[in-house]
């Protein structure tokens, strides 16, 4: 076996599918005998959607989606950020509840030759210079599997992280969040602005209401209503303990001080928040990804981060298995994705302060924050942070796009430009020639079979050519009209740095 992935959540299954696509022999070990039906995330959001577009897979995910794309309005620290007034919102979402997402990712991985072994729990780990071995508890008793690499995608309480001895510092907040979508009972009327009118009680405004006991939010839409509470509570609920309507109702009463009539539940979840990050994502042959590597104290960003970890790691591991990876390539995974998680921790920690700030000071902070986001530039910056595309600035003197994601905005093309559906199909990097620079294409041909070459014309091109890695990160760019010699030398260096020695 080349790679063992521990954990069949979104991160592990995404990684397995990416590895399978590159021909890497991969096995997924999952301790649950059956896929979990627990409704956790409601869908995908952020840069992962753009990456799936480049893989040529977005349409397939859309087919599985459970509803039209929601408008680009997202919660942020007890506020709503409205990106709909921007022509090209930096952050978008797709409705695809986690059980369906995991089903789709599992199917995709299995089609690509990955073996998914359910009912197998990783309980031990050892590694040497040649291999890593994971000890298992399975339906037929103890077992062990060896591979060249192992990736712990086994969630926030990761056993692999513990066995590898990787510290996981940070904070857990004594706060419980409850979120439900319910039918609207007779005693409630949904108002045009999304607020609720309660017979005998009065009106509850749409959006967030901060009280001394916590935060309440509601949103009515047609014949459904969304209800959310957050309150300080020390109880640790297991992921498998379902929430009840009575529990939600009691929480609303504590936070808001009223009895809110609730209809039949359509979807209910309860969760808590932590802000933690593993000190390193790699120890020898063992890697961490997804919740095993980081936990963020705000919603809507974790699956995106985990799947982007997977996309970053997969091609680097494939390169090592296939023997072309340059020295140090595998170490860039931990550095790059830890830096990305730092950016996500920055905005999610800030959301905690916004959400938990009570009294006039908290109200003023939220009001000022909303005033600032009325301006386009701060709103864009926040959107890019939420989407995971703002991964910090490049420190080199290279082209400003180097080190950033190839977003539609960076490429200066329309959202989901159809010419780029499948740009990174098959998980290959691509040299995107935007100015008919034949000498650059010829040079990249020396990496044929490893690097694809594509030409395109863009009205206001951001660069003459871009070398885009399989995870949609820009590895190199030729400035507009850069002299041939300098451009060739830069491209050769970038190709060698990321994709090893030429094939021919
Ligand atoms: C109620 C709720 C709502 C959420 N809403 C959102 C949202 O809207 N958007 C969002 O992005 N995120 C959301 N999240 C977070 C999101 O669900 C997680 O970030 C995501 O599941 C992490 O994926 P993962 O694959 O890294 O880990 P997990 O999904 O935790 O998967 C880990 C897998 O590893 C398995 N495993 C664990 N230990 C072992 C072992 N020793 N051996 C073998 N297998 C093992 C587990 O059984 C599990 O299947 C929500 C979470 C909760 C609880």
XYZ file of C-alpha atoms and ligand atoms in Angstrom:
557
model
C 0.000 0.000 0.000
C 1.263 3.502 -0.793
C -0.933 5.574 1.521
C -3.236 4.774 4.437
C -5.794 7.466 5.248
C -7.343 7.192 8.722
C -10.872 8.635 8.816
C -13.625 8.699 6.190
C -14.891 12.231 6.805
C -14.833 14.915 4.102
C -11.065 15.451 4.453
C -10.034 11.785 4.309
C -12.385 10.967 1.439
C -11.341 14.029 -0.575
C -7.682 13.091 -0.055
C -8.298 9.460 -1.008
C -10.093 10.529 -4.208
C -7.233 12.850 -5.164
C -4.637 10.154 -4.500
C -6.651 7.515 -6.363
C -6.876 9.852 -9.348
C -3.070 10.064 -9.424
C -2.780 6.283 -9.410
C -1.531 6.108 -5.808
C -2.622 2.864 -4.077
C -4.695 4.127 -1.184
C -6.688 2.564 1.650
C -9.102 4.439 3.938
C -9.648 3.070 7.449
C -12.791 4.211 9.226
C -13.806 3.115 12.714
C -17.572 3.438 12.115
C -19.083 0.345 10.523
C -21.544 2.503 8.526
C -21.397 6.081 7.207
C -22.643 8.596 9.766
C -26.067 10.114 9.066
C -25.458 12.973 11.534
C -26.382 16.277 9.910
C -23.300 18.376 10.575
C -22.355 20.829 7.821
C -25.119 21.885 5.461
C -22.858 22.232 2.445
C -19.665 23.480 0.835
C -18.448 27.061 0.842
C -15.368 28.948 -0.279
C -12.355 28.180 -2.431
C -13.092 24.450 -2.626
C -15.924 25.257 -5.056
C -13.473 26.954 -7.410
C -11.075 24.024 -7.113
C -13.861 21.580 -8.007
C -14.624 23.796 -11.019
C -10.991 23.506 -12.120
C -11.180 19.745 -11.622
C -14.208 19.683 -13.949
C -16.269 18.207 -11.107
C -18.388 21.126 -9.932
C -21.332 20.174 -12.152
C -21.418 16.671 -10.618
C -21.443 18.116 -7.095
C -24.190 20.530 -8.148
C -26.336 17.657 -9.371
C -26.131 16.145 -5.893
C -26.863 19.494 -4.249
C -30.134 19.714 -2.343
C -31.185 23.192 -3.502
C -30.231 26.248 -5.522
C -27.079 28.134 -4.471
C -27.961 30.277 -1.439
C -27.489 34.054 -1.801
C -24.002 35.242 -0.814
C -24.891 36.328 2.738
C -22.943 34.676 5.522
C -22.937 34.829 9.321
C -19.866 36.474 10.794
C -19.534 36.757 14.567
C -23.224 37.325 15.245
C -23.617 39.601 12.203
C -24.450 38.962 8.579
C -22.045 39.932 5.843
C -23.853 40.656 2.607
C -21.721 39.998 -0.469
C -24.682 40.139 -2.857
C -23.994 43.807 -3.608
C -20.629 42.856 -5.159
C -20.776 41.768 -8.795
C -18.302 38.965 -8.130
C -18.773 37.871 -4.492
C -15.520 36.477 -3.053
C -17.411 33.784 -1.141
C -20.107 31.401 -2.348
C -21.821 28.261 -1.077
C -23.527 25.077 -2.240
C -26.183 23.170 -0.293
C -24.907 19.623 0.142
C -25.481 18.210 3.636
C -22.476 16.404 5.065
C -23.858 12.836 4.785
C -24.539 13.379 1.056
C -21.161 15.083 0.583
C -19.374 12.164 2.230
C -21.397 9.691 0.114
C -20.352 11.490 -3.065
C -16.695 11.702 -2.040
C -16.651 8.021 -1.047
C -18.148 7.000 -4.395
C -15.584 9.137 -6.228
C -12.696 7.590 -4.259
C -13.911 4.016 -4.767
C -14.359 4.618 -8.520
C -10.690 5.653 -8.556
C -9.570 2.374 -7.032
C -9.430 3.343 -3.335
C -10.314 0.651 -0.797
C -12.538 1.983 2.009
C -12.497 -0.345 5.039
C -15.212 0.555 7.523
C -15.394 -0.816 11.062
C -11.586 -0.561 11.433
C -10.246 1.632 14.226
C -6.625 2.794 14.298
C -5.221 2.084 17.771
C -1.430 2.043 17.346
C 1.277 3.503 15.153
C 4.961 2.918 14.460
C 7.251 4.168 11.724
C 10.801 3.694 10.511
C 12.833 4.847 7.519
C 10.916 2.688 5.043
C 7.307 2.476 6.181
C 4.622 3.383 8.658
C 2.443 0.694 10.251
C -0.945 1.294 11.779
C -2.405 -1.203 14.243
C -6.119 -1.745 13.969
C -9.100 -3.094 15.815
C -11.465 -4.534 13.192
C -14.459 -6.867 12.987
C -12.107 -9.874 12.854
C -9.899 -8.722 15.722
C -6.523 -6.976 15.747
C -4.794 -6.342 12.449
C -2.087 -4.078 11.009
C -1.486 -2.313 7.688
C 1.805 -0.874 6.440
C 2.243 1.863 3.877
C 4.761 4.452 2.746
C 2.699 7.278 4.217
C -0.185 7.669 6.629
C -2.528 10.637 6.917
C -4.590 11.197 10.062
C -7.905 12.672 8.911
C -9.553 11.373 12.056
C -11.202 14.531 13.349
C -10.747 16.927 16.254
C -10.028 14.208 18.820
C -7.487 12.597 16.464
C -5.920 9.384 17.759
C -3.245 9.619 15.081
C -2.211 13.082 16.299
C -1.913 11.699 19.822
C 0.006 8.575 18.704
C 2.379 10.733 16.643
C 2.991 12.921 19.709
C 1.945 16.162 18.005
C 0.808 18.879 20.460
C -2.560 20.547 19.758
C -2.505 23.819 21.710
C -5.362 26.284 21.812
C -8.627 27.115 23.528
C -11.989 25.359 23.899
C -14.881 27.713 24.569
C -17.461 26.712 27.196
C -20.243 27.536 24.751
C -22.918 25.382 23.117
C -24.444 26.365 19.778
C -27.781 24.934 18.664
C -29.042 25.292 15.127
C -32.301 24.028 13.632
C -34.494 24.330 10.614
C -38.151 23.620 11.466
C -41.630 23.859 9.999
C -43.599 26.957 11.043
C -46.273 26.208 13.683
C -49.735 27.875 13.638
C -48.818 30.362 16.385
C -45.960 31.831 14.293
C -46.177 34.036 11.197
C -43.152 34.531 8.961
C -42.757 38.218 8.092
C -41.560 39.536 4.721
C -38.177 40.585 6.156
C -37.520 37.099 7.601
C -38.570 38.050 11.148
C -41.220 36.146 13.130
C -44.522 37.294 14.673
C -45.491 35.156 17.686
C -49.188 35.101 18.622
C -49.604 36.597 22.091
C -45.876 37.474 22.423
C -44.930 39.877 19.650
C -42.304 40.284 16.970
C -38.781 38.816 16.841
C -36.510 40.562 14.302
C -34.654 38.633 11.601
C -30.986 37.966 12.398
C -29.039 38.000 15.627
C -30.163 39.241 19.022
C -27.482 39.371 21.735
C -28.785 39.072 25.337
C -27.071 38.764 28.716
C -27.583 34.976 28.479
C -26.218 34.413 24.974
C -27.118 34.913 21.347
C -30.366 34.085 19.560
C -31.031 34.256 15.840
C -33.988 33.461 13.652
C -34.793 33.576 9.972
C -38.138 32.728 8.454
C -38.444 31.706 4.821
C -41.782 30.521 3.376
C -42.960 27.576 5.442
C -39.671 26.992 7.286
C -37.926 28.846 10.082
C -34.281 28.749 11.147
C -33.493 29.052 14.860
C -30.054 29.409 16.465
C -28.903 29.837 20.036
C -25.467 30.134 21.603
C -25.005 30.098 25.372
C -22.279 29.472 27.885
C -22.561 25.861 29.033
C -19.910 23.457 30.319
C -21.655 20.232 29.143
C -19.662 18.160 26.607
C -22.135 16.444 24.288
C -20.952 13.508 22.155
C -21.350 13.944 18.366
C -23.798 11.037 18.359
C -26.193 12.401 21.013
C -29.022 13.917 18.933
C -30.537 17.253 19.848
C -34.280 17.368 20.605
C -36.892 20.083 19.979
C -37.467 20.253 23.758
C -33.744 20.936 24.299
C -33.786 23.717 21.694
C -36.967 25.195 23.138
C -35.455 25.295 26.648
C -32.348 26.987 25.255
C -34.434 29.675 23.471
C -36.271 30.343 26.736
C -32.995 30.728 28.651
C -31.430 33.042 26.065
C -34.412 35.103 24.938
C -36.727 34.755 27.953
C -39.787 33.729 25.895
C -41.516 30.498 24.884
C -41.035 30.258 21.132
C -43.449 27.763 19.513
C -41.438 25.395 17.281
C -42.693 23.164 14.456
C -41.392 19.786 13.309
C -37.605 19.610 12.950
C -36.201 19.333 9.420
C -32.555 19.543 10.468
C -31.067 20.005 13.926
C -27.468 20.227 15.076
C -25.587 21.088 18.245
C -21.915 21.946 18.376
C -19.194 23.661 20.374
C -16.227 25.751 19.321
C -12.475 25.450 19.831
C -9.545 27.404 18.426
C -6.673 24.929 18.111
C -3.913 24.090 15.701
C -1.414 21.206 15.615
C 2.194 22.344 16.133
C 3.156 20.545 12.921
C 1.165 18.656 10.305
C 4.020 16.193 9.669
C 6.154 13.825 11.684
C 8.204 11.627 9.346
C 5.783 9.526 7.289
C 2.735 10.652 9.237
C 0.626 13.697 8.263
C -2.456 15.374 9.709
C -5.255 17.069 7.771
C -8.684 18.575 8.420
C -10.109 18.794 11.937
C -7.243 16.594 13.166
C -4.929 19.505 12.328
C -7.096 22.523 13.198
C -10.339 23.549 14.883
C -11.891 26.959 14.265
C -14.264 28.831 16.600
C -16.839 29.837 13.978
C -19.007 27.977 11.490
C -18.927 27.408 7.775
C -15.172 27.237 7.181
C -13.905 23.877 8.477
C -14.825 21.569 5.592
C -13.379 24.012 3.083
C -10.125 24.126 5.074
C -9.945 20.329 5.401
C -10.629 19.641 1.731
C -8.050 22.270 0.732
C -5.529 20.573 3.057
C -6.264 17.355 1.162
C -5.774 19.017 -2.231
C -2.469 20.547 -1.083
C -1.106 17.272 0.295
C -2.323 14.808 -2.352
C -0.112 15.827 -5.279
C 2.953 16.173 -3.034
C 2.490 12.656 -1.667
C 1.796 11.381 -5.207
C 5.065 12.973 -6.347
C 6.952 11.212 -3.555
C 5.341 7.840 -4.322
C 6.003 8.261 -8.051
C 9.570 9.355 -7.391
C 9.618 12.823 -8.997
C 9.080 14.973 -5.889
C 11.980 17.374 -5.323
C 13.612 17.374 -1.865
C 11.627 19.314 0.717
C 8.343 19.200 -1.246
C 6.538 17.197 1.447
C 7.565 19.692 4.140
C 5.906 22.547 2.272
C 2.527 20.972 3.116
C 2.781 21.688 6.835
C 4.201 25.171 6.300
C 1.619 26.246 3.736
C -1.461 24.797 5.368
C -0.473 25.917 8.877
C -0.127 29.467 7.503
C -3.560 29.155 5.844
C -5.090 27.910 9.118
C -3.532 30.891 10.939
C -5.503 33.195 8.637
C -8.679 31.230 9.332
C -7.972 31.346 13.073
C -7.475 35.099 12.781
C -10.972 35.771 11.471
C -12.756 33.039 13.444
C -11.181 34.202 16.740
C -12.202 37.745 15.855
C -15.729 36.392 15.356
C -15.706 35.070 18.930
C -14.958 38.572 20.215
C -17.692 40.078 18.049
C -20.212 37.410 19.081
C -19.447 37.429 22.785
C -19.072 41.149 23.302
C -22.093 42.048 25.456
C -23.306 45.451 26.665
C -22.769 48.840 25.002
C -19.110 48.039 24.163
C -20.091 44.882 22.251
C -22.931 46.701 20.492
C -20.550 49.496 19.451
C -17.969 46.991 18.164
C -20.588 45.277 16.004
C -22.017 48.582 14.737
C -18.556 49.891 13.815
C -17.640 46.600 12.152
C -20.799 46.755 10.015
C -19.986 50.344 9.076
C -16.526 49.293 7.891
C -17.937 46.448 5.828
C -20.184 48.899 3.998
C -17.019 49.725 2.029
C -16.086 47.373 -0.776
C -12.439 46.752 0.059
C -12.831 45.562 3.677
C -15.805 43.452 2.592
C -13.710 41.817 -0.130
C -10.845 41.211 2.300
C -13.190 39.515 4.771
C -14.803 37.457 2.006
C -11.403 36.221 0.828
C -10.497 35.288 4.412
C -13.752 33.365 4.834
C -13.305 31.618 1.479
C -9.776 30.552 2.455
C -8.280 32.352 -0.537
C -6.459 34.951 1.565
C -3.553 32.833 2.738
C -1.232 35.711 3.586
C 1.075 37.732 1.414
C 4.025 36.300 -0.458
C 7.337 37.384 1.041
C 9.353 36.938 -2.133
C 9.915 39.566 -4.818
C 8.094 37.368 -7.316
C 4.961 38.350 -9.262
C 2.262 39.396 -6.735
C 0.052 36.451 -7.752
C 2.670 33.874 -6.759
C 1.618 31.984 -3.633
C -2.048 32.954 -3.981
C -4.974 30.904 -5.226
C -5.960 31.160 -8.872
C -9.344 32.718 -8.125
C -11.508 34.036 -10.943
C -10.654 37.523 -9.680
C -6.910 36.817 -9.826
C -7.308 35.542 -13.390
C -9.628 38.486 -14.218
C -12.277 36.221 -15.690
C -15.971 35.702 -14.990
C -17.095 33.571 -12.105
C -16.796 29.921 -13.156
C -15.536 30.825 -16.642
C -16.530 27.713 -18.659
C -13.155 27.690 -20.454
C -11.515 26.795 -17.168
C -13.871 23.992 -16.124
C -11.393 21.129 -16.053
C -8.284 23.370 -16.113
C -6.752 21.116 -13.439
C -8.554 17.946 -14.490
C -6.823 14.782 -13.368
C -4.933 16.675 -10.670
C -2.151 17.799 -13.022
C -0.494 21.195 -12.725
C -0.916 23.435 -15.761
C 1.115 26.047 -17.565
C -1.533 28.551 -18.626
C -0.187 30.566 -21.542
C -2.153 33.803 -21.834
C 0.002 35.590 -24.435
C 0.982 32.946 -26.987
C 4.465 32.561 -25.535
C 5.549 29.507 -27.574
C 9.011 29.313 -25.976
C 7.426 28.825 -22.526
C 5.199 26.032 -23.836
C 8.188 24.330 -25.428
C 10.078 24.557 -22.174
C 7.183 23.023 -20.197
C 7.051 20.156 -22.721
C 10.170 18.837 -21.038
C 7.858 18.011 -18.061
C 5.331 16.306 -20.366
C 3.147 13.744 -18.617
C 3.535 15.655 -15.354
C 2.587 19.231 -16.339
C -0.223 20.095 -18.785
C -0.025 23.104 -21.121
C -3.012 25.221 -22.088
C -3.437 28.452 -24.034
C -6.192 30.995 -23.440
C -6.879 34.635 -24.256
C -8.047 36.932 -21.460
C -9.137 40.526 -22.174
C -7.009 42.136 -19.487
C -4.489 39.436 -18.756
C -2.985 39.515 -15.237
C 0.250 37.931 -16.499
C 1.670 36.478 -19.711
C 1.721 32.959 -18.283
C 0.895 31.222 -15.025
C 2.110 27.951 -13.608
C -0.791 26.644 -11.526
C -0.261 23.758 -9.104
C -2.850 20.950 -8.789
C -4.261 22.610 -5.642
C -4.962 25.801 -7.683
C -2.107 27.706 -6.055
C -0.073 29.903 -8.436
C 3.536 28.668 -8.410
C 4.972 31.141 -10.900
C 3.871 33.955 -13.190
C 5.487 35.823 -16.094
C 4.789 39.534 -15.929
C 3.188 41.055 -19.022
C 5.846 41.379 -21.761
C 8.570 39.883 -19.558
C 11.629 39.282 -21.793
C 11.920 35.693 -23.064
C 15.153 34.877 -21.291
C 14.000 36.013 -17.854
C 10.621 34.332 -18.261
C 12.190 31.038 -19.377
C 14.650 31.046 -16.535
C 11.886 31.773 -13.974
C 9.656 29.053 -15.385
C 12.449 26.464 -15.441
C 13.272 27.196 -11.829
C 9.616 26.989 -10.737
C 9.013 23.743 -12.629
C 12.083 22.180 -11.026
C 11.257 23.497 -7.552
C 7.717 22.100 -7.571
C 7.696 19.239 -10.069
C 11.250 17.919 -10.019
C 13.710 17.261 -12.819
C 12.438 17.338 -16.429
C 11.098 14.072 -17.871
C 12.875 14.507 -21.207
C -23.180 20.234 14.296
C -22.065 20.579 13.391
C -22.278 21.475 12.358
C -21.238 21.813 11.500
N -21.460 22.679 10.476
C -20.458 22.972 9.627
C -20.653 23.822 8.503
O -21.737 24.336 8.284
N -19.617 24.038 7.653
C -18.401 23.467 7.856
O -17.487 23.687 7.065
N -18.185 22.665 8.911
C -19.176 22.399 9.776
N -18.962 21.579 10.833
C -17.623 21.025 11.007
C -17.433 19.842 10.070
O -18.447 18.900 10.265
C -16.066 19.243 10.341
O -15.120 20.272 10.196
C -15.740 18.138 9.356
O -16.527 17.004 9.586
C -14.271 17.760 9.497
O -13.998 16.805 8.553
P -12.802 15.788 8.795
O -12.905 14.825 7.669
O -11.549 16.540 8.982
O -13.120 15.077 10.179
P -14.414 14.254 10.618
O -15.592 14.610 9.786
O -14.509 14.380 12.087
O -14.053 12.763 10.238
C -13.159 11.991 10.993
C -13.471 10.531 10.742
O -12.464 9.759 11.369
C -13.052 8.655 12.013
N -12.128 8.244 13.078
C -11.842 8.887 14.220
N -10.917 8.206 14.931
C -10.611 7.117 14.210
C -9.716 6.025 14.414
N -8.932 5.942 15.507
N -9.641 5.051 13.467
C -10.411 5.132 12.334
N -11.291 6.133 12.104
C -11.373 7.127 13.026
C -14.372 9.199 12.523
O -15.300 8.164 12.757
C -14.794 10.113 11.366
O -15.561 9.429 10.407
C -19.970 21.240 11.704
C -19.750 20.354 12.758
C -20.781 20.027 13.597
C -20.526 19.067 14.734
